[in-house]
Coordinates of N, CA and C and ligand atoms in Angstrom, one line a residue:
M1 N 71.1 100.5 112.6 CA 72.2 100.1 111.8 C 71.7 99.7 110.4
T2 N 70.6 98.9 110.3 CA 70.1 98.5 109.0 C 69.7 99.7 108.2
L3 N 69.1 100.7 108.9 CA 68.7 102.0 108.2 C 70.0 102.6 107.6
L4 N 71.0 102.7 108.3 CA 72.3 103.3 107.9 C 72.8 102.6 106.7
R5 N 72.8 101.2 106.7 CA 73.2 100.4 105.6 C 72.4 100.7 104.4
K6 N 71.1 100.9 104.5 CA 70.3 101.2 103.4 C 70.6 102.5 102.8
R7 N 70.9 103.5 103.7 CA 71.2 104.8 103.2 C 72.5 104.8 102.4
F8 N 73.5 104.1 102.9 CA 74.8 104.0 102.2 C 74.5 103.3 100.8
Q9 N 73.8 102.2 100.9 CA 73.6 101.4 99.6 C 72.8 102.2 98.6
S10 N 71.9 103.1 99.0 CA 71.1 103.8 98.0 C 71.9 105.0 97.5
N11 N 72.9 105.5 98.2 CA 73.7 106.6 97.7 C 75.0 106.2 97.0
F12 N 75.5 105.0 97.3 CA 76.8 104.6 96.7 C 76.6 103.2 96.1
Q13 N 76.7 103.2 94.8 CA 76.4 101.9 94.1 C 77.6 101.5 93.2
E14 N 78.3 102.5 92.7 CA 79.4 102.2 91.7 C 80.7 101.9 92.5
P15 N 81.6 101.1 92.0 CA 82.9 100.9 92.6 C 83.7 102.2 92.7
I16 N 84.3 102.4 93.8 CA 85.1 103.7 94.0 C 86.5 103.3 94.3
S17 N 87.4 103.7 93.5 CA 88.8 103.5 93.8 C 89.4 104.7 94.6
I18 N 90.1 104.4 95.7 CA 90.7 105.4 96.5 C 92.2 105.4 96.4
L19 N 92.7 104.7 95.4 CA 94.2 104.7 95.1 C 94.3 105.2 93.7
D20 N 95.6 105.5 93.3 CA 96.0 105.9 92.0 C 95.1 105.3 90.9
K21 N 94.5 106.1 90.1 CA 93.6 105.6 89.0 C 94.3 104.8 88.0
G22 N 95.7 104.9 88.0 CA 96.5 104.1 87.0 C 96.4 102.6 87.3
I23 N 96.0 102.3 88.5 CA 95.8 100.9 88.9 C 94.3 100.5 88.7
P24 N 94.0 99.8 87.6 CA 92.6 99.4 87.4 C 92.1 98.5 88.5
L25 N 90.8 98.5 88.7 CA 90.2 97.6 89.8 C 90.4 96.2 89.5
K26 N 90.6 95.8 88.3 CA 90.9 94.4 88.0 C 92.3 93.9 88.5
M27 N 93.1 94.9 88.9 CA 94.4 94.6 89.5 C 94.3 94.5 91.0
Y28 N 93.1 94.5 91.6 CA 92.9 94.4 93.0 C 92.6 92.9 93.3
T29 N 93.1 92.4 94.4 CA 92.7 91.0 94.8 C 92.4 91.0 96.3
G30 N 91.6 90.1 96.7 CA 91.2 90.0 98.2 C 92.4 89.4 99.0
L31 N 92.5 89.8 100.2 CA 93.5 89.3 101.1 C 92.9 88.9 102.5
N32 N 93.2 87.7 103.0 CA 92.7 87.3 104.3 C 93.9 87.2 105.2
L33 N 93.9 88.1 106.2 CA 95.0 88.1 107.2 C 94.4 87.7 108.6
S34 N 93.3 86.9 108.6 CA 92.7 86.5 109.9 C 93.4 85.2 110.3
I35 N 93.3 85.0 111.6 CA 94.0 83.8 112.2 C 93.3 82.5 111.7
E36 N 92.2 82.6 111.1 CA 91.5 81.4 110.5 C 92.2 81.0 109.2
N37 N 93.0 81.9 108.6 CA 93.7 81.5 107.3 C 94.9 80.6 107.5
S38 N 94.7 79.3 107.2 CA 95.8 78.4 107.5 C 97.1 78.6 106.7
N39 N 97.0 79.4 105.6 CA 98.2 79.7 104.9 C 99.2 80.6 105.7
L40 N 98.6 81.2 106.8 CA 99.4 82.0 107.7 C 100.0 81.3 108.8
D41 N 99.7 80.0 109.0 CA 100.2 79.2 110.1 C 101.8 79.2 110.1
G42 N 102.3 79.6 111.2 CA 103.8 79.6 111.4 C 104.4 80.9 110.9
L43 N 103.7 81.8 110.3 CA 104.2 83.1 109.9 C 104.1 84.1 111.0
N44 N 105.1 84.8 111.3 CA 105.0 85.9 112.3 C 104.8 87.2 111.6
L45 N 103.5 87.5 111.4 CA 103.1 88.7 110.7 C 103.5 90.0 111.3
T46 N 103.9 90.0 112.6 CA 104.3 91.2 113.3 C 105.6 91.7 112.7
E47 N 106.4 90.8 112.0 CA 107.6 91.2 111.3 C 107.2 91.7 109.9
P48 N 107.4 93.0 109.7 CA 106.9 93.6 108.4 C 107.4 92.9 107.2
E49 N 108.7 92.4 107.2 CA 109.2 91.7 106.0 C 108.5 90.4 105.8
I50 N 108.1 89.7 106.8 CA 107.4 88.4 106.7 C 106.0 88.7 106.1
C51 N 105.4 89.7 106.7 CA 104.0 90.1 106.2 C 104.1 90.5 104.8
Q52 N 105.1 91.3 104.4 CA 105.2 91.8 103.0 C 105.5 90.6 102.1
N53 N 106.3 89.6 102.5 CA 106.6 88.5 101.6 C 105.3 87.7 101.4
Y54 N 104.5 87.6 102.4 CA 103.2 86.8 102.2 C 102.3 87.6 101.2
I55 N 102.2 88.9 101.4 CA 101.4 89.8 100.5 C 101.9 89.7 99.1
T56 N 103.2 89.8 98.9 CA 103.8 89.8 97.6 C 103.5 88.5 96.9
S57 N 103.5 87.4 97.7 CA 103.1 86.1 97.1 C 101.7 86.0 96.6
V58 N 100.8 86.6 97.4 CA 99.3 86.7 97.0 C 99.2 87.6 95.8
L59 N 99.9 88.7 95.7 CA 99.8 89.6 94.6 C 100.3 88.9 93.3
Q60 N 101.4 88.2 93.4 CA 102.0 87.5 92.3 C 101.1 86.4 91.8
T61 N 100.6 85.6 92.7 CA 99.7 84.5 92.4 C 98.4 85.0 91.6
N62 N 98.0 86.1 92.0 CA 96.7 86.7 91.4 C 97.0 87.7 90.3
N63 N 98.3 87.9 90.0 CA 98.6 88.9 89.0 C 98.0 90.3 89.3
A64 N 98.2 90.7 90.6 CA 97.5 91.9 91.1 C 98.6 92.9 91.6
E65 N 98.1 94.1 91.8 CA 99.0 95.2 92.3 C 98.6 95.6 93.7
V66 N 97.3 95.4 94.0 CA 96.7 95.8 95.3 C 96.0 94.6 96.0
A67 N 96.4 94.3 97.2 CA 95.7 93.3 98.0 C 94.9 94.0 99.1
Y68 N 93.6 93.7 99.2 CA 92.7 94.5 100.1 C 91.8 93.6 100.9
G69 N 91.3 94.1 102.0 CA 90.4 93.4 102.8 C 90.6 93.7 104.3
G70 N 89.9 92.9 105.1 CA 90.3 93.0 106.6 C 89.2 93.4 107.5
Y71 N 88.0 93.8 107.0 CA 86.9 94.3 107.9 C 86.5 93.2 108.8
L72 N 86.6 93.5 110.1 CA 86.2 92.6 111.2 C 87.0 91.3 111.3
E73 N 88.2 91.3 110.6 CA 89.1 90.2 110.7 C 89.7 90.1 112.1
N74 N 89.8 88.9 112.6 CA 90.5 88.6 113.9 C 92.0 88.3 113.5
R75 N 92.9 89.2 113.9 CA 94.3 89.2 113.4 C 95.3 88.9 114.5
S76 N 96.4 88.3 114.2 CA 97.6 88.2 115.1 C 98.6 89.3 114.9
L77 N 98.3 90.2 113.9 CA 99.2 91.2 113.4 C 99.7 92.1 114.5
Y78 N 98.8 92.3 115.6 CA 99.1 93.3 116.6 C 99.6 92.7 117.9
S79 N 99.9 91.4 117.9 CA 100.2 90.7 119.2 C 101.5 91.1 119.9
D80 N 102.4 91.8 119.1 CA 103.6 92.3 119.8 C 103.6 93.7 120.2
K81 N 102.4 94.4 120.0 CA 102.4 95.8 120.2 C 101.7 96.2 121.5
V82 N 102.4 97.0 122.3 CA 102.0 97.4 123.6 C 100.5 97.9 123.7
G83 N 100.2 98.8 122.8 CA 98.9 99.5 122.8 C 97.7 98.5 122.5
F84 N 98.0 97.3 122.1 CA 96.9 96.4 121.7 C 96.7 95.2 122.8
M85 N 97.6 95.2 123.8 CA 97.6 94.0 124.7 C 96.5 94.0 125.7
G86 N 96.2 92.8 126.1 CA 95.1 92.6 127.1 C 95.0 91.1 127.3
I87 N 94.1 90.7 128.1 CA 94.0 89.2 128.3 C 92.7 88.7 127.7
G88 N 92.8 87.7 126.9 CA 91.5 87.1 126.4 C 90.7 88.1 125.6
E89 N 89.5 88.2 126.0 CA 88.5 89.1 125.2 C 88.9 90.5 125.2
T90 N 89.8 91.0 126.1 CA 90.1 92.4 126.1 C 91.3 92.8 125.2
Q91 N 92.0 91.7 124.7 CA 93.1 92.0 123.8 C 92.5 92.5 122.4
R92 N 93.1 93.6 121.9 CA 92.6 94.2 120.7 C 93.1 93.4 119.5
T93 N 92.2 92.7 118.8 CA 92.6 91.9 117.6 C 91.7 92.1 116.4
I94 N 90.5 92.7 116.6 CA 89.5 92.8 115.5 C 89.7 94.1 114.7
H95 N 89.9 93.9 113.5 CA 90.3 95.1 112.6 C 89.0 95.7 112.1
L96 N 88.9 97.1 112.2 CA 87.7 97.8 111.9 C 87.6 98.5 110.6
G97 N 88.7 98.5 109.8 CA 88.7 99.1 108.5 C 89.0 98.1 107.4
I98 N 89.2 98.7 106.2 CA 89.7 97.9 105.1 C 91.2 98.4 104.8
D99 N 92.1 97.4 104.7 CA 93.5 97.8 104.3 C 93.7 97.5 102.8
F100 N 94.5 98.4 102.3 CA 94.9 98.3 100.9 C 96.4 98.2 100.9
W101 N 97.0 97.0 100.6 CA 98.4 96.7 100.7 C 99.0 96.9 99.3
T102 N 99.8 97.9 99.1 CA 100.5 98.1 97.8 C 101.8 99.0 98.1
K103 N 102.4 99.4 97.1 CA 103.7 100.1 97.2 C 103.6 101.4 98.0
A104 N 104.6 101.7 98.9 CA 104.7 103.0 99.5 C 104.8 104.1 98.4
G105 N 104.2 105.2 98.6 CA 104.3 106.3 97.6 C 103.0 106.3 96.7
T106 N 102.2 105.2 96.7 CA 101.0 105.2 95.9 C 100.1 106.3 96.3
T107 N 99.5 107.0 95.3 CA 98.6 108.1 95.6 C 97.3 107.6 96.3
V108 N 96.8 108.4 97.3 CA 95.5 108.1 97.9 C 94.5 109.2 97.5
L109 N 93.4 108.8 97.0 CA 92.4 109.8 96.5 C 91.2 109.9 97.4
V110 N 90.5 111.0 97.4 CA 89.3 111.2 98.3 C 88.1 110.6 97.5
P111 N 87.3 109.7 98.2 CA 86.2 109.0 97.5 C 85.0 109.9 97.2
F112 N 84.8 110.9 98.1 CA 83.7 111.9 97.8 C 84.0 113.1 98.6
T113 N 83.4 114.3 98.2 CA 83.6 115.6 98.8 C 83.6 115.5 100.3
G114 N 84.5 116.2 100.9 CA 84.5 116.3 102.4 C 85.5 117.4 102.9
I115 N 85.5 117.6 104.2 CA 86.4 118.6 104.8 C 87.3 117.9 105.8
V116 N 88.5 118.5 106.1 CA 89.4 117.9 107.0 C 88.8 118.1 108.4
H117 N 88.5 117.0 109.1 CA 88.0 117.0 110.5 C 89.2 117.2 111.4
S118 N 90.3 116.4 111.1 CA 91.5 116.5 112.0 C 92.6 115.6 111.3
F119 N 93.8 115.8 111.8 CA 94.9 115.0 111.3 C 96.1 115.0 112.3
K120 N 96.9 114.0 112.3 CA 97.9 113.9 113.3 C 98.9 112.8 112.9
N121 N 100.2 112.9 113.3 CA 101.1 111.9 113.1 C 101.1 111.0 114.4
N122 N 100.5 109.9 114.4 CA 100.4 109.0 115.5 C 101.6 108.1 115.5
N123 N 102.7 108.7 115.9 CA 104.0 108.0 115.6 C 104.6 107.1 116.7
I124 N 103.7 106.3 117.3 CA 104.1 105.3 118.2 C 104.1 104.0 117.4
R125 N 105.2 103.1 117.7 CA 105.3 101.9 117.0 C 103.9 101.1 117.1
G126 N 103.4 100.6 116.0 CA 102.2 99.9 116.0 C 101.0 100.7 115.7
D127 N 101.1 102.1 115.8 CA 100.0 103.0 115.6 C 99.9 103.3 114.1
Y128 N 99.1 104.3 113.7 CA 98.8 104.7 112.3 C 99.9 105.4 111.6
G129 N 100.9 106.0 112.4 CA 101.7 107.0 111.7 C 100.9 108.2 111.2
P130 N 101.2 108.9 110.1 CA 100.5 110.0 109.7 C 99.0 109.6 109.3
T131 N 98.1 110.4 109.8 CA 96.6 110.0 109.7 C 95.8 111.2 109.4
I132 N 94.8 111.1 108.5 CA 93.9 112.2 108.2 C 92.5 111.7 108.3
I133 N 91.6 112.5 108.9 CA 90.2 112.2 109.1 C 89.4 113.2 108.4
L134 N 88.5 112.8 107.4 CA 87.7 113.7 106.7 C 86.2 113.6 107.3
E135 N 85.5 114.7 107.1 CA 84.1 114.7 107.5 C 83.2 114.9 106.3
H136 N 82.2 114.1 106.1 CA 81.3 114.2 104.9 C 79.9 114.4 105.3
E137 N 79.1 115.0 104.4 CA 77.7 115.1 104.6 C 77.0 114.8 103.3
I138 N 76.4 113.7 103.1 CA 75.8 113.3 101.8 C 74.4 112.9 102.0
A139 N 73.5 113.6 101.4 CA 72.0 113.3 101.5 C 71.6 113.3 103.0
G140 N 72.1 114.2 103.7 CA 71.7 114.4 105.1 C 72.4 113.4 106.1
L141 N 73.3 112.6 105.5 CA 74.0 111.6 106.3 C 75.4 112.1 106.6
R142 N 75.7 112.3 107.9 CA 77.0 112.8 108.3 C 77.9 111.7 108.8
F143 N 79.1 111.6 108.3 CA 80.0 110.5 108.7 C 81.4 110.9 108.4
H144 N 82.4 110.1 108.9 CA 83.8 110.5 108.7 C 84.5 109.3 108.0
T145 N 85.6 109.6 107.4 CA 86.5 108.6 106.8 C 87.9 108.8 107.3
L146 N 88.6 107.7 107.7 CA 89.9 107.8 108.3 C 90.9 107.1 107.3
Y147 N 92.1 107.8 107.1 CA 93.1 107.3 106.3 C 94.4 107.2 107.1
G148 N 94.9 106.0 107.4 CA 96.0 105.8 108.3 C 97.2 105.2 107.5
H149 N 98.4 105.3 108.1 CA 99.6 104.8 107.5 C 100.1 105.6 106.3
L150 N 99.8 106.9 106.3 CA 100.2 107.7 105.2 C 101.7 108.2 105.3
S151 N 102.1 108.9 104.3 CA 103.5 109.5 104.3 C 103.5 110.7 105.1
I152 N 104.6 111.1 105.7 CA 104.8 112.4 106.4 C 104.3 113.6 105.6
K153 N 104.7 113.6 104.3 CA 104.4 114.8 103.5 C 102.9 114.9 103.2
S154 N 102.1 113.8 103.5 CA 100.6 113.9 103.3 C 100.0 115.0 104.3
L155 N 100.7 115.2 105.4 CA 100.2 116.1 106.4 C 100.7 117.6 106.2
Q156 N 101.7 117.7 105.4 CA 102.2 119.1 105.2 C 101.2 120.0 104.5
N157 N 101.1 121.2 105.0 CA 100.2 122.3 104.5 C 98.8 121.9 104.6
L158 N 98.4 120.9 105.4 CA 97.0 120.5 105.6 C 96.4 121.4 106.6
K159 N 95.1 121.8 106.5 CA 94.4 122.6 107.5 C 93.1 122.0 107.9
T160 N 92.8 122.1 109.1 CA 91.4 121.6 109.6 C 90.4 122.5 108.9
G161 N 89.3 121.8 108.4 CA 88.3 122.6 107.6 C 88.5 122.7 106.2
Q162 N 89.8 122.3 105.7 CA 90.1 122.4 104.3 C 89.2 121.4 103.5
S163 N 88.7 121.9 102.3 CA 87.8 121.0 101.6 C 88.5 120.2 100.5
F164 N 88.0 119.1 100.2 CA 88.5 118.2 99.2 C 87.4 117.7 98.3
E165 N 87.6 117.9 97.0 CA 86.5 117.4 96.1 C 86.7 115.9 95.8
T166 N 85.7 115.3 95.3 CA 85.8 113.8 94.9 C 87.0 113.6 94.0
E167 N 87.8 112.6 94.2 CA 89.0 112.2 93.5 C 90.2 113.1 93.6
A168 N 90.1 114.1 94.5 CA 91.3 114.9 94.8 C 92.3 114.1 95.4
V169 N 93.6 114.5 95.2 CA 94.7 113.7 95.9 C 94.8 114.1 97.4
L170 N 94.6 113.1 98.3 CA 94.7 113.4 99.7 C 96.1 113.3 100.2
G171 N 96.9 112.3 99.7 CA 98.3 112.1 100.1 C 98.8 110.8 99.4
T172 N 99.8 110.2 100.1 CA 100.4 109.0 99.6 C 100.6 108.0 100.7
I173 N 100.7 106.7 100.3 CA 101.0 105.7 101.3 C 102.4 105.8 101.9
G174 N 102.5 105.7 103.2 CA 103.8 105.8 103.8 C 104.6 104.5 103.8
S175 N 105.9 104.7 104.1 CA 106.8 103.5 104.1 C 106.8 103.0 105.6
Q176 N 107.4 101.8 105.7 CA 107.5 101.1 107.0 C 108.2 102.0 108.1
E177 N 109.1 102.9 107.6 CA 109.8 103.7 108.6 C 108.9 104.7 109.3
V178 N 107.9 105.1 108.6 CA 107.0 106.2 109.2 C 105.6 105.7 109.5
N179 N 105.2 104.5 109.1 CA 103.8 104.1 109.2 C 103.5 103.2 110.4
G180 N 104.3 103.2 111.4 CA 104.1 102.4 112.6 C 104.7 101.1 112.6
N181 N 105.6 100.9 111.6 CA 106.4 99.6 111.4 C 105.5 98.5 110.9
Y182 N 104.9 98.8 109.7 CA 104.1 97.7 109.0 C 104.6 97.7 107.6
A183 N 104.3 96.6 106.9 CA 104.4 96.6 105.4 C 103.5 97.7 104.9
P184 N 103.9 98.4 103.8 CA 103.1 99.6 103.4 C 101.7 99.3 103.0
H185 N 100.8 100.1 103.6 CA 99.3 99.9 103.2 C 98.6 101.1 103.7
L186 N 97.4 101.3 103.1 CA 96.4 102.3 103.5 C 95.4 101.7 104.4
H187 N 95.1 102.2 105.6 CA 94.0 101.8 106.4 C 92.9 102.8 106.2
F188 N 91.7 102.3 105.7 CA 90.6 103.1 105.4 C 89.4 102.7 106.3
Q189 N 88.8 103.6 107.0 CA 87.7 103.2 107.9 C 86.6 104.3 107.9
I190 N 85.4 103.8 108.0 CA 84.3 104.8 108.2 C 84.0 104.9 109.7
I191 N 83.8 106.1 110.1 CA 83.4 106.4 111.5 C 82.2 107.3 111.5
I192 N 81.1 106.9 112.1 CA 79.9 107.7 112.1 C 80.2 108.8 113.1
D193 N 80.3 108.5 114.4 CA 80.5 109.5 115.5 C 81.9 109.5 116.0
M194 N 82.6 110.6 115.9 CA 84.0 110.7 116.3 C 84.1 110.8 117.9
N195 N 83.0 111.0 118.5 CA 83.0 111.3 120.0 C 84.1 112.4 120.2
D196 N 85.0 112.2 121.1 CA 86.0 113.3 121.4 C 87.3 113.0 120.7
W197 N 87.4 112.1 119.8 CA 88.7 111.7 119.1 C 89.0 112.8 118.1
S198 N 90.3 113.0 117.9 CA 90.8 114.0 116.9 C 92.2 113.5 116.4
G199 N 92.2 113.3 115.1 CA 93.4 112.9 114.4 C 93.7 111.4 114.7
D200 N 92.8 110.7 115.3 CA 93.0 109.3 115.7 C 91.7 108.7 116.1
Y201 N 91.6 107.4 115.9 CA 90.4 106.7 116.4 C 90.7 105.2 116.3
P202 N 90.3 104.4 117.3 CA 90.7 103.0 117.2 C 90.4 102.3 115.9
G203 N 91.4 101.6 115.3 CA 91.2 100.9 114.1 C 91.1 99.4 114.3
V204 N 91.4 99.0 115.6 CA 91.3 97.6 116.0 C 90.7 97.6 117.4
C205 N 89.7 96.7 117.6 CA 89.1 96.6 118.9 C 89.1 95.2 119.6
A206 N 88.7 95.2 120.8 CA 88.7 93.9 121.5 C 87.4 93.2 121.1
K207 N 87.4 91.8 121.2 CA 86.2 91.0 120.9 C 85.0 91.5 121.7
S208 N 85.3 91.9 122.9 CA 84.2 92.3 123.8 C 83.5 93.6 123.4
D209 N 84.2 94.4 122.5 CA 83.7 95.7 122.0 C 83.2 95.7 120.6
I210 N 83.1 94.5 119.9 CA 82.7 94.4 118.5 C 81.4 95.1 118.3
S211 N 80.4 94.9 119.1 CA 79.0 95.4 118.9 C 79.0 96.9 118.7
H212 N 79.7 97.6 119.7 CA 79.7 99.0 119.7 C 80.5 99.5 118.5
Y213 N 81.7 99.0 118.2 CA 82.5 99.5 117.2 C 82.0 99.2 115.8
S214 N 81.4 98.0 115.6 CA 80.9 97.7 114.2 C 79.7 98.5 113.9
D215 N 78.9 99.0 114.9 CA 77.8 99.9 114.7 C 78.3 101.3 114.3
N216 N 79.4 101.8 115.0 CA 79.9 103.1 114.7 C 80.8 103.1 113.5
C217 N 81.3 101.9 113.1 CA 82.3 101.8 112.0 C 81.8 100.7 111.0
P218 N 80.8 101.1 110.2 CA 80.2 100.1 109.3 C 81.3 99.7 108.2
D219 N 81.0 98.6 107.5 CA 81.9 98.0 106.5 C 82.2 99.1 105.4
P220 N 83.5 99.5 105.3 CA 83.8 100.5 104.3 C 83.4 100.1 102.8
N221 N 83.2 98.8 102.6 CA 82.8 98.4 101.3 C 81.4 98.7 101.0
L222 N 80.6 99.2 102.0 CA 79.3 99.7 101.7 C 79.4 101.0 100.8
L223 N 80.5 101.7 100.9 CA 80.8 102.9 100.1 C 81.5 102.5 98.9
L224 N 82.5 101.7 99.0 CA 83.5 101.5 97.9 C 83.0 100.5 96.9
N225 N 82.2 99.5 97.3 CA 81.6 98.5 96.4 C 82.7 97.8 95.5
L226 N 83.7 97.4 96.2 CA 84.8 96.7 95.4 C 84.4 95.2 95.2
Ligands
ZN1 ZN1 94.2 98.5 109.0

């Protein structure tokens, strides 16, 4: 894992924006949606409107357009969703990607050259909705990037194996109606080994599985340097 971290750090050093270039990085602000954030006490984040109101307040306070964060955060956001339930350590609450919370329709850009590994509309409530997974090989390092909660039209005319150059438009952020019933955001995750997954991969894991998943899904900010 340390070796992998070094490889990422030696190949990616500049900040990379994966949203509309019209939003400068100085308009991004950090967001903490973990259960440790006392500002969230009493807020039912599983209600998209309540979650959006909190995010809007953070954006306004910081004069920002994008709120981002969430890698390995322990969240209450999924507690109402059937696919995440379990008892104690087996309940899935640990978030494995970075989320970018901003307006539906915002353009999503490819951070570096890759090909389409797979794509799918995971249209169960609480899931990703439209999802694209790219495969990359850079300096002998093979890995994947997952883009979740996209718009339906992001999947139209897409083909497995299709190549995308750096900064090409991949799609747009989906609305609450299509994105699994969340406030609009992009879920971005690095996945080293896809195993047998296609068009989908867990974006939230149980506490008991952190070791496995954090090894296979390193911090996306090792690439993005935000
Ligand atoms: Zn997410």
